[in-house]
CSV table of C-alpha atoms and ligand atoms in Angstrom, one decimal:
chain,number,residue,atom,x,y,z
A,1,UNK,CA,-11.0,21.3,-27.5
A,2,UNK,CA,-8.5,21.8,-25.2
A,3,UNK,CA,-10.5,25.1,-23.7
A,4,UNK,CA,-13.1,22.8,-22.3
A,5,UNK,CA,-10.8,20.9,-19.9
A,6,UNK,CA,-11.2,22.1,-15.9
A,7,UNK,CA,-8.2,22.5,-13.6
A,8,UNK,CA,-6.9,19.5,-11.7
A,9,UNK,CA,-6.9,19.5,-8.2
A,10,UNK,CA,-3.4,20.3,-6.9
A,11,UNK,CA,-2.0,16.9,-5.8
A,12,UNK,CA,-1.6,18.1,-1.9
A,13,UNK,CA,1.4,15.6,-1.3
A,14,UNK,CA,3.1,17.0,-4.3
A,15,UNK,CA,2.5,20.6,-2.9
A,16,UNK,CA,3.5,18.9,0.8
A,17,UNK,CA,7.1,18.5,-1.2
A,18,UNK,CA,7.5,21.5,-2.6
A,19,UNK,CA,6.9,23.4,0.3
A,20,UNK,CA,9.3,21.3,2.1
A,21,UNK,CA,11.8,21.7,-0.6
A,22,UNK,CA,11.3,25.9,-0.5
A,23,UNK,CA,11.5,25.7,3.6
A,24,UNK,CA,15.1,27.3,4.4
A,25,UNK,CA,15.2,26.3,7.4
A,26,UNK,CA,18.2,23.4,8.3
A,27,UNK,CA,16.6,21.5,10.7
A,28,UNK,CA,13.5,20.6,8.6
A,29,UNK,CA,11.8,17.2,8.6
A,30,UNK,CA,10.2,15.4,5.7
A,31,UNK,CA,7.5,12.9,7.1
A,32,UNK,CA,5.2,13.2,4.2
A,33,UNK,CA,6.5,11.7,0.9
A,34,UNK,CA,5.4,7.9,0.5
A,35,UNK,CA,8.8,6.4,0.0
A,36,UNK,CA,10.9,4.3,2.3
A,37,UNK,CA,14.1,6.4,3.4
A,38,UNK,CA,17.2,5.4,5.1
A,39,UNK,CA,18.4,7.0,8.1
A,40,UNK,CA,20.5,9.2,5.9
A,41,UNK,CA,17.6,10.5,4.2
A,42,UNK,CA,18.3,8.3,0.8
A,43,UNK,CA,15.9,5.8,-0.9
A,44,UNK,CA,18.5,3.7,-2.2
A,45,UNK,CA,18.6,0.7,-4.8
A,46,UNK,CA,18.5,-2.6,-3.1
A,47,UNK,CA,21.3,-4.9,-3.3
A,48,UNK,CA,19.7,-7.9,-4.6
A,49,UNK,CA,18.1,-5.6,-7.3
A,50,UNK,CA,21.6,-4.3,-8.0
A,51,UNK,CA,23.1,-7.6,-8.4
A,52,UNK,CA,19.9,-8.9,-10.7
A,53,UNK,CA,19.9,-6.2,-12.7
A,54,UNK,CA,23.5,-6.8,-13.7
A,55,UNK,CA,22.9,-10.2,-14.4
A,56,UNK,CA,20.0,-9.5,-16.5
A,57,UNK,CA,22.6,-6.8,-18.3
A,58,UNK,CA,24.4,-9.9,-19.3
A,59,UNK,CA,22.5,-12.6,-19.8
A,60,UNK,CA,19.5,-10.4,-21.9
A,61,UNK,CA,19.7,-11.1,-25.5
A,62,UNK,CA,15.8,-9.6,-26.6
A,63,UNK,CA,13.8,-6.7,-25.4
A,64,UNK,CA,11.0,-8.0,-27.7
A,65,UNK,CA,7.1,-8.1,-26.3
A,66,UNK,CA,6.5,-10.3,-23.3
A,67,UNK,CA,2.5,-11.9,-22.8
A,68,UNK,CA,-0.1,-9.8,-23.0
A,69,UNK,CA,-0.2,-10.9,-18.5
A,70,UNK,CA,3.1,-10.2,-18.7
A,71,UNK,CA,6.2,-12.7,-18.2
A,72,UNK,CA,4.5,-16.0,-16.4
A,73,UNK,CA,7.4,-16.3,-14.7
A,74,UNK,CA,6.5,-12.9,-12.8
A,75,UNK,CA,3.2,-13.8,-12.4
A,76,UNK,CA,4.3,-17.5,-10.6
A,77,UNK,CA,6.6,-15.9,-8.4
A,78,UNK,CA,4.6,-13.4,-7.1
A,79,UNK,CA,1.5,-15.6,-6.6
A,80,UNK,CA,3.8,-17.6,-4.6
A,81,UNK,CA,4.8,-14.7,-2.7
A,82,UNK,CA,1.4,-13.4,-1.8
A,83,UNK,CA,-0.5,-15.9,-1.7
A,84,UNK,CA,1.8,-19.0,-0.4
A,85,UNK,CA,0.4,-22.1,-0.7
A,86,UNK,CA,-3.5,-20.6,0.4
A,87,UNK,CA,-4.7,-21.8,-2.8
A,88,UNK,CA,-3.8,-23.7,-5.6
A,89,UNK,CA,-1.9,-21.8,-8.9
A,90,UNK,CA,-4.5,-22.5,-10.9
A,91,UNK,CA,-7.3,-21.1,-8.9
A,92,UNK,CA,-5.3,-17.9,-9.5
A,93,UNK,CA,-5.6,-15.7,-13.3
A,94,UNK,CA,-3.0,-12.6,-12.8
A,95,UNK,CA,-1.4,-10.1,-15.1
A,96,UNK,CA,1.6,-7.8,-14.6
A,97,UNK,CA,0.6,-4.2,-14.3
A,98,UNK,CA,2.4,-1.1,-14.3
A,99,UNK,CA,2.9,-0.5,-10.3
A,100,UNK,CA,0.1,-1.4,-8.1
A,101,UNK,CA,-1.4,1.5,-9.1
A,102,UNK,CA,-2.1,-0.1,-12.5
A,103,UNK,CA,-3.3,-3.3,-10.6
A,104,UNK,CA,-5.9,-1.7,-8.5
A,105,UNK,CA,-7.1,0.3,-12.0
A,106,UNK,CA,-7.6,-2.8,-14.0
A,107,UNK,CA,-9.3,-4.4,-10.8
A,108,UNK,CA,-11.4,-1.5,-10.9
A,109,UNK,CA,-12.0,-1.9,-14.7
A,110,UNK,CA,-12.9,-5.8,-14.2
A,111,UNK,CA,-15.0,-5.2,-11.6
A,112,UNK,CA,-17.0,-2.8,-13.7
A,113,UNK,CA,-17.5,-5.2,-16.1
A,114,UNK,CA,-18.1,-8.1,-14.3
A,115,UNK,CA,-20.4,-6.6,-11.5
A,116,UNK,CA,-22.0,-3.2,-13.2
A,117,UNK,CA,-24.6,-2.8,-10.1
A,118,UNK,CA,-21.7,-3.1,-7.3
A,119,UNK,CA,-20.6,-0.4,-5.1
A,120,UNK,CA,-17.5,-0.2,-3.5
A,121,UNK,CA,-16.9,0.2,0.1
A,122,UNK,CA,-13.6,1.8,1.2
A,123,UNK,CA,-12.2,2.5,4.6
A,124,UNK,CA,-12.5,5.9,6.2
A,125,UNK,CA,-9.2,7.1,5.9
A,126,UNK,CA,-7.7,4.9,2.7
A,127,UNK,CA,-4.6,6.1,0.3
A,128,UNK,CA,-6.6,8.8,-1.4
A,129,UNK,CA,-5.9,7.2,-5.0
A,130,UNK,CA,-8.7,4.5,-4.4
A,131,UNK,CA,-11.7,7.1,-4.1
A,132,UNK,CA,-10.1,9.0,-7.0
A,133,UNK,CA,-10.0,6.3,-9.4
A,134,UNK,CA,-13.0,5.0,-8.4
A,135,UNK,CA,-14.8,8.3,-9.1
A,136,UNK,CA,-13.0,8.5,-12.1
A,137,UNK,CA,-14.5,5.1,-13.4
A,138,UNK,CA,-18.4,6.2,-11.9
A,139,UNK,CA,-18.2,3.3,-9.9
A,140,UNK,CA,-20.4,3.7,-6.8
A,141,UNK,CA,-18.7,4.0,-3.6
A,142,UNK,CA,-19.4,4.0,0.1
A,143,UNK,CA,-17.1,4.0,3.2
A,144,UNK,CA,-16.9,2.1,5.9
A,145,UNK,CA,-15.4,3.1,9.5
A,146,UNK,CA,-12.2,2.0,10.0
A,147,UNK,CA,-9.7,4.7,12.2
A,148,UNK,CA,-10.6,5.5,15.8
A,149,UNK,CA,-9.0,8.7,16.2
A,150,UNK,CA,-9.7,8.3,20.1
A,151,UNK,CA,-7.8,5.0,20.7
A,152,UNK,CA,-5.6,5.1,17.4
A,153,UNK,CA,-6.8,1.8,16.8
A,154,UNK,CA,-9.4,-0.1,14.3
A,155,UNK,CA,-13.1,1.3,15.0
A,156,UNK,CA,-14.0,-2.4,14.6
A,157,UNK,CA,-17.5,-2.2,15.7
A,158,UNK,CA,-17.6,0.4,13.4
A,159,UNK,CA,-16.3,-1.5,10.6
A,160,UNK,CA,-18.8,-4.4,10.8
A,161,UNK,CA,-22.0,-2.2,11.7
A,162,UNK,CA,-21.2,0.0,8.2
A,163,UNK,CA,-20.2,-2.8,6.2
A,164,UNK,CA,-23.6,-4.5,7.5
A,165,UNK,CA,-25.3,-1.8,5.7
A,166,UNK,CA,-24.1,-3.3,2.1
A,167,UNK,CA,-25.6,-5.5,-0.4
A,168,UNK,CA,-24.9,-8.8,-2.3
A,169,UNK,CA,-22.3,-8.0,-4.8
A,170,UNK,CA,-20.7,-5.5,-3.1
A,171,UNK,CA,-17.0,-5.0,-3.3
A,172,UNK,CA,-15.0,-4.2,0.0
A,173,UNK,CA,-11.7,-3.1,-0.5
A,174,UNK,CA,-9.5,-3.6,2.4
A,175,UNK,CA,-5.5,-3.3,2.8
A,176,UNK,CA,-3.5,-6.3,2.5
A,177,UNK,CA,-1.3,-5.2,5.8
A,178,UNK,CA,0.8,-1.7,6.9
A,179,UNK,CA,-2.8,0.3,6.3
A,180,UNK,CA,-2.3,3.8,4.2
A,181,UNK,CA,-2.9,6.2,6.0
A,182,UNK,CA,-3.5,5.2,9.6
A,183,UNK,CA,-1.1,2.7,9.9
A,184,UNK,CA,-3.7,0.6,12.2
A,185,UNK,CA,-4.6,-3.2,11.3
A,186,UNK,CA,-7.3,-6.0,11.6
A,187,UNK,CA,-5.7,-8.7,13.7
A,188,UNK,CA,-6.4,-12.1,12.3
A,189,UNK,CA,-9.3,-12.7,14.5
A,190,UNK,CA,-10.6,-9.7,12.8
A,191,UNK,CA,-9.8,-10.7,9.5
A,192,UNK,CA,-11.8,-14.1,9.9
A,193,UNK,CA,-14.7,-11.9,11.4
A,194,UNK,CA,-14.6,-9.9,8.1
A,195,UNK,CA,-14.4,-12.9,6.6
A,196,UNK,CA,-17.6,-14.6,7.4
A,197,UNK,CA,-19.8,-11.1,7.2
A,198,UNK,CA,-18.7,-10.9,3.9
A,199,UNK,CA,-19.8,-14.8,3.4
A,200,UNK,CA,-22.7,-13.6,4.7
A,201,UNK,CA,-23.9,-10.6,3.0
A,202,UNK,CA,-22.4,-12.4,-0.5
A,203,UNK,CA,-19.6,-9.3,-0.8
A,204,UNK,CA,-16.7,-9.8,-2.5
A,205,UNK,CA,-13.2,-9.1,-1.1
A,206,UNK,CA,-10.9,-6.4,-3.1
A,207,UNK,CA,-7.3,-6.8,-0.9
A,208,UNK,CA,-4.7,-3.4,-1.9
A,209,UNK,CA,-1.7,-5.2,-0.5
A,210,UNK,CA,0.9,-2.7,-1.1
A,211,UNK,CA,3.6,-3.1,1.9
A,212,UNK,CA,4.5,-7.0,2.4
A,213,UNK,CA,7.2,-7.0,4.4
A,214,UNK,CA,6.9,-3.7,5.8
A,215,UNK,CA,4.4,-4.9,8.8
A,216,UNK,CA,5.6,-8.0,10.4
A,217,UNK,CA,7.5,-9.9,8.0
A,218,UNK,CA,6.5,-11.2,4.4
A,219,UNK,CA,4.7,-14.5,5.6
A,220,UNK,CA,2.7,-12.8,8.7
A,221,UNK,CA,1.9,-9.0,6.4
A,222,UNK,CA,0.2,-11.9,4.0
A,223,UNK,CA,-2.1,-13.7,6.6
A,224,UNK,CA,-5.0,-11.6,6.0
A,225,UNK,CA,-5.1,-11.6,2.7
A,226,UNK,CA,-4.3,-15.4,2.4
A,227,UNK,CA,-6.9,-16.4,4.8
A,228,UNK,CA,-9.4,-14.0,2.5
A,229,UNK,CA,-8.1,-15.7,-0.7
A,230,UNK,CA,-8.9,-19.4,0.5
A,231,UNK,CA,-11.7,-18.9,2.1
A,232,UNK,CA,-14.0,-16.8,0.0
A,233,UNK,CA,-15.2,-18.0,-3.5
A,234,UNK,CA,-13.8,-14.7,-5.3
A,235,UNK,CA,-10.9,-12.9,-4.2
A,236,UNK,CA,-9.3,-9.6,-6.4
A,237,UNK,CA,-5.8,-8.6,-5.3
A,238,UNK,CA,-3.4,-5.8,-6.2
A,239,UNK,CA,-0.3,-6.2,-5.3
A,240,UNK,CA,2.8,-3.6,-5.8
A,241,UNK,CA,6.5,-4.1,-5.9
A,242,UNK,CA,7.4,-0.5,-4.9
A,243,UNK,CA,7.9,-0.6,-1.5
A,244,UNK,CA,9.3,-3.8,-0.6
A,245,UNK,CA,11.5,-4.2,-3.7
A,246,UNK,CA,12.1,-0.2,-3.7
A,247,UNK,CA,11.9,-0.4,-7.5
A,248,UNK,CA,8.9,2.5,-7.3
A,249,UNK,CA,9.9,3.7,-10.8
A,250,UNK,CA,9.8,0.7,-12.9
A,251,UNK,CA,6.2,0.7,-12.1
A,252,UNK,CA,5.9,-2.8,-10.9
A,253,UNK,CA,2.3,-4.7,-9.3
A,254,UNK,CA,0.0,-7.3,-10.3
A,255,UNK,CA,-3.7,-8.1,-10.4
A,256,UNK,CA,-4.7,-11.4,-9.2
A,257,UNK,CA,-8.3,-12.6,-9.4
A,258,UNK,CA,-8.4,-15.8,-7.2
A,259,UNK,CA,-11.7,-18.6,-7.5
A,260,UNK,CA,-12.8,-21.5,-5.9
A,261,UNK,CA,-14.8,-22.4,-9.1
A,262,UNK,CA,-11.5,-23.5,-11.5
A,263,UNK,CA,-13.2,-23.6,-14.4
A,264,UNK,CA,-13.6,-19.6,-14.3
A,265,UNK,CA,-9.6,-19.5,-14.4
A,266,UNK,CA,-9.7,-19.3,-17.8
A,267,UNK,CA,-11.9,-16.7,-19.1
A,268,UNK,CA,-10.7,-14.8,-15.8
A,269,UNK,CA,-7.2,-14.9,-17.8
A,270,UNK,CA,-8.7,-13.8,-20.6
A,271,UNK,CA,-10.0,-11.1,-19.2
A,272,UNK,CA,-6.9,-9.6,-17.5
A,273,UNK,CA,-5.2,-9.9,-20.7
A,274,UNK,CA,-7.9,-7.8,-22.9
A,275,UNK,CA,-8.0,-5.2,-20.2
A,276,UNK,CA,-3.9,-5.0,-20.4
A,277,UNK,CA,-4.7,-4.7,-24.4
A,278,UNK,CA,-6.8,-1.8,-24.5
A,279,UNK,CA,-5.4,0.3,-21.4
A,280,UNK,CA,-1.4,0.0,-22.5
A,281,UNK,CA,-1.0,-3.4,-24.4
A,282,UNK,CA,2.3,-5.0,-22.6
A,283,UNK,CA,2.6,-4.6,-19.1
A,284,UNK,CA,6.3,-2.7,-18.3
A,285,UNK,CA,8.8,-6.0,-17.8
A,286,UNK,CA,12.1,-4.8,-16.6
A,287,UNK,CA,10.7,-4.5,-12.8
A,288,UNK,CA,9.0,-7.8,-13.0
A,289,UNK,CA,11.8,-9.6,-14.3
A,290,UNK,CA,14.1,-8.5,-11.6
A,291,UNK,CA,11.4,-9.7,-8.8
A,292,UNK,CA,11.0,-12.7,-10.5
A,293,UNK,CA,14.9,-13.1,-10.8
A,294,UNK,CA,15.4,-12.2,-7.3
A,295,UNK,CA,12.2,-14.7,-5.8
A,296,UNK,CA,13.2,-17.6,-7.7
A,297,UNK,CA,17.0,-17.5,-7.4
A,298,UNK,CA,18.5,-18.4,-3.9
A,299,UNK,CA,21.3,-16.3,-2.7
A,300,UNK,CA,19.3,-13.2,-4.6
A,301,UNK,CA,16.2,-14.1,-2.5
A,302,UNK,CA,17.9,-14.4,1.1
A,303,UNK,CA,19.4,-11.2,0.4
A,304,UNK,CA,16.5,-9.3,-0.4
A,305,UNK,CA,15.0,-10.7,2.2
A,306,UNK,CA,17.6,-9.9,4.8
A,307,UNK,CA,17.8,-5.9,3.0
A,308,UNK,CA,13.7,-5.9,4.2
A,309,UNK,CA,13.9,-7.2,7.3
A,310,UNK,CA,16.7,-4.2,8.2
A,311,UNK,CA,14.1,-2.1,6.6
A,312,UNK,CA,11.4,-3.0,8.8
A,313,UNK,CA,13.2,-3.7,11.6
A,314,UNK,CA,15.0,-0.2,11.4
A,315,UNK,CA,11.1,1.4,10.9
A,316,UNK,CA,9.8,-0.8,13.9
A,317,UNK,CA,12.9,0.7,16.1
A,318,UNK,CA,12.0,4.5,15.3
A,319,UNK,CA,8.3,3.5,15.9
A,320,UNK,CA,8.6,2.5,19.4
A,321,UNK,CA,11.2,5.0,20.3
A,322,UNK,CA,8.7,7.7,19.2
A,323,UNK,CA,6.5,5.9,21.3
A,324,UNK,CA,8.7,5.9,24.3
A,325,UNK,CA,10.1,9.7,23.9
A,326,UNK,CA,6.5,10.5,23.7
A,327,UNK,CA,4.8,8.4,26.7
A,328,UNK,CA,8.3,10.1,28.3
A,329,UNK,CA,7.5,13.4,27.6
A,330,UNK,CA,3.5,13.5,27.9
A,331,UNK,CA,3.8,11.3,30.9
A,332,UNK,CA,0.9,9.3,29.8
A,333,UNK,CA,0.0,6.2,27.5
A,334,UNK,CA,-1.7,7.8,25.2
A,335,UNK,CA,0.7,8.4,22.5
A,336,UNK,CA,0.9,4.1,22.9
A,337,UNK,CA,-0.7,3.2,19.2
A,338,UNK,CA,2.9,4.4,17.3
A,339,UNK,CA,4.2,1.7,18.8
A,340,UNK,CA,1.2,-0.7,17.6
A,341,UNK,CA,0.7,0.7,14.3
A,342,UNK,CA,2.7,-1.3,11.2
A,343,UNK,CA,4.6,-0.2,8.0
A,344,UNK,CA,5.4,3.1,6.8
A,345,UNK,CA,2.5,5.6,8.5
A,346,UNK,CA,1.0,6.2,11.6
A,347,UNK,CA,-1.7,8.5,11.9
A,348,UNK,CA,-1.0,10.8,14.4
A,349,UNK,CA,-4.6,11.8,15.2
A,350,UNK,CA,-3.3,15.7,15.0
A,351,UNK,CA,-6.1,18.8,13.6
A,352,UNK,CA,-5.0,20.4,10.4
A,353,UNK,CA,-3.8,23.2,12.7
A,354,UNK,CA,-2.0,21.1,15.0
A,355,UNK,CA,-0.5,19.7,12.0
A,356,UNK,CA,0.1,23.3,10.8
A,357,UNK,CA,1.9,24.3,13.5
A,358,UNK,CA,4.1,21.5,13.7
A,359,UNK,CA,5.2,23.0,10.2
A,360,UNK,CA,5.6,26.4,10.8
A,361,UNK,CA,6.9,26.3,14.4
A,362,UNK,CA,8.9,23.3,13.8
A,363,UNK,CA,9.4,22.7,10.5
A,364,UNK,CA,8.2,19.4,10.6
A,365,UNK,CA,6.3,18.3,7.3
A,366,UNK,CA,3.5,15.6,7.5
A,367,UNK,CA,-0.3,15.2,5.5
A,368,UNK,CA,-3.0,17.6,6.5
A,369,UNK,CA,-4.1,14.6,8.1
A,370,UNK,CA,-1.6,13.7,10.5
A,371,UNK,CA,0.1,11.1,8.1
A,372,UNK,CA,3.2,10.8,9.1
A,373,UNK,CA,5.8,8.4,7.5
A,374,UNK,CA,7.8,7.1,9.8
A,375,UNK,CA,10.6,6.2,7.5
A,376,UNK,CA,11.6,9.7,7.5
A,377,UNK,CA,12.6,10.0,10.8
A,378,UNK,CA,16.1,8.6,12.4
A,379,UNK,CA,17.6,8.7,15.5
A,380,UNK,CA,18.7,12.2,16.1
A,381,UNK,CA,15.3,13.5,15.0
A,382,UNK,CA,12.8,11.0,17.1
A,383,UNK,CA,13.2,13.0,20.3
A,384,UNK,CA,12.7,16.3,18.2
A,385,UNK,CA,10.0,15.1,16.5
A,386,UNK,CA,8.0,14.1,20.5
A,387,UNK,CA,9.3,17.5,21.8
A,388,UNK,CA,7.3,19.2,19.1
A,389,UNK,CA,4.4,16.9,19.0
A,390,UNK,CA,4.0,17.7,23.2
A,391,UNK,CA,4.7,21.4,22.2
A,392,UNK,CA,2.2,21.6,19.6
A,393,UNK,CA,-0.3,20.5,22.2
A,394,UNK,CA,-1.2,17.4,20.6
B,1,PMP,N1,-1.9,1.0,-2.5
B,1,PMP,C1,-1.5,1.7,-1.5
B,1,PMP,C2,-2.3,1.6,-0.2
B,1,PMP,C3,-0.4,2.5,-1.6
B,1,PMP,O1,0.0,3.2,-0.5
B,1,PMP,C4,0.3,2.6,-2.8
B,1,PMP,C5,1.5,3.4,-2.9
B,1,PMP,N2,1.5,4.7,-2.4
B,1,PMP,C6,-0.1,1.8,-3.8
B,1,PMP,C7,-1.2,1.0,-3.7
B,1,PMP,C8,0.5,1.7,-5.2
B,1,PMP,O2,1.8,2.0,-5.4
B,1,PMP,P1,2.6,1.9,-6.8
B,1,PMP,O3,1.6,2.2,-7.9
B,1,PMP,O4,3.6,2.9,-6.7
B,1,PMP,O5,3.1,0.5,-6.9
């Protein structure tokens, strides 16, 4: 049996790492793992996640199943969280998943079964996952444009002339905030302008939101999705606690499917909770509980909160310094976007050789693509990083 399976694809961020890690040199830089890093290079445990977990150390007397959607607790908090008071709690069925990964799976997998004839439209770039697990379902897909490599900015026009090209009961997906890769974002404008095509056409909105906090802030990273959520009459959400709780390995997210009509709510529940029974049963609880700890419990709460505003205020710093060194060094504007861009990645609009070189010459490691995550940067290495972004003749 075995003999009839293919090779994988190598995963090319994985490879990215291990190059990295085999590169002798001292003075290498890492700007293409995913994760959030500190200026020393560390991805460290927040504090309010410290402090729950020891509470919940004490105060846990079972480690007996949860609901089938998880704790309701979790899924309470979070709704709050993302969706703020855009719609009521009960227009909203959600389940815990394991990360957002598992969110924007069992999407997927509801989607399937809910709208067999639909075909998915994903921005040109998006995190490479979506298009993988899509194709691994044999859902139909399309793209739309989304990056203008030009400006560094949304190819809006673009956006609504290829999203015009869909039909009734399509599924857009769209990022929530801090797009992955380009780091480029529909202003709220934009968002209503999406909005009302999708009204239009009789699409329905699939929002990845997998960096609240990251952008703007947590209420302002939300806008877009909330303004989706209460205005459309069927909204699917995916949200992941990763980034802005930095709890990446408890495999944390949730899946929200949000309806005007409320008396869909509960077969919508249902639903979520038979897809959690056949893919793994119980969703993974220790992550959610410590969200739901921290969300729902004062002093936790501010101090998370303060913890991600350093974080994105720190990333925001590093973004426009880049921005500066750069518009220093190039004596032009053009390098401008970094500054614009939100969360975690910019795309740097760099050819694979460009990029190459910038790795070989310089030792600097970002995605073929010209990813790079700016989180892995600090203050000593900004100015390297412009000086070999000029040299490399981007
Ligand atoms: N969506 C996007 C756009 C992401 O970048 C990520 C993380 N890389 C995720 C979803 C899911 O992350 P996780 O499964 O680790 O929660």
């Amino acid at each position: 049996m075995l003999t009839n399976l293919k090779p994988q694809p190598a995963d090319k961020i994985l490879q990215l790492m291990q190059m990295f890690k085999d590169d002798p040199r001292d003075d290498k830089i890492d700007l293409g793992v995913g994760v959030y890093k500190d200026a020393s290079g560390n991805t460290p445990v927040m504090r309010a996640i410290k402090a729950a977990e020891k509470q919940l150390w004490e105060a846990e007397t079972t480690k007996a199943y949860t609901g089938l959607a998880g704790d309701p607790a979790y899924a309470d908090a979070m709704v709050a969280l993302v969706l703020g008071t855009s719609v009521e709690r009960d227009q909203v069925a959600a389940a815990a998943t394991p990360g957002g990964t598992g969110a924007i799976r069992q999407g997927l997998e509801l989607i399937r079964m809910a709208a067999p004839d639909a075909t998915i439209w994903l921005s040109n770039p998006t995190w490479p996952n979506h298009p993988s697990i899509i194709k691994y379902l044999g859902i139909p897909m399309q793209e739309y444009r989304y990056f203008d490599n030009e400006t560094g900015g949304v190819d809006f026009d673009g956006m609504l002339e290829d999203l015009g090209k869909a039909k009734a009961g399509d599924i857009v997906l769209l990022h929530g905030c801090c797009h992955n890769p380009t780091g480029a974002n529909l202003t709220l404008p934009q968002w209503a302008e999406v909005i009302a095509l999708m009204q239009d056409m009789g699409l329905t909105p699939f929002v990845d939101i997998a960096y609240q906090g990251f952008g703007d802030g947590l209420e302002d990273d939300a806008a877009g999705v909330r303004m989706v959520a209460s205005e459309m009459p069927e909204t699917i959400i995916a949200a992941s606690c990763s980034k802005n709780f930095g709890i990446y390995r408890e495999r944390t997210g949730i899946l929200m499917a949000v309806g005007q009509d409320k008396a869909l709510h509960k077969v919508t529940q249902a639903n979520l909770a038979f897809l959690n029974r056949q893919n793994y049963s119980f969703p993974p609880d220790h992550g959610a509980r410590l969200v739901s700890m921290i969300l729902t419990d004062d002093a936790l709460r501010a101090d998370w909160q303060a913890e991600l505003e350093e974080v994105r205020l720190g990333m925001l710093d590093l973004r426009k310094n880049l921005a500066s060194e750069l518009q220093r060094l190039s004596g032009s504007d053009r390098f401008g976007f970094l500054g614009q861009h939100r969360g975690m990645f910019s795309r740097l609009g760099a050819t694979p050789e460009q990029v190459e070189t910038l790795r070989r010459d310089h030792g600097i490691y970002m995605i073929g693509d010209s990813r790079m995550n700016i989180a892995g940067l600090n203050a000593k290495t900004v100015p390297i990083l412009a000086d070999a972004i000029i040299k490399s003749g981007i």
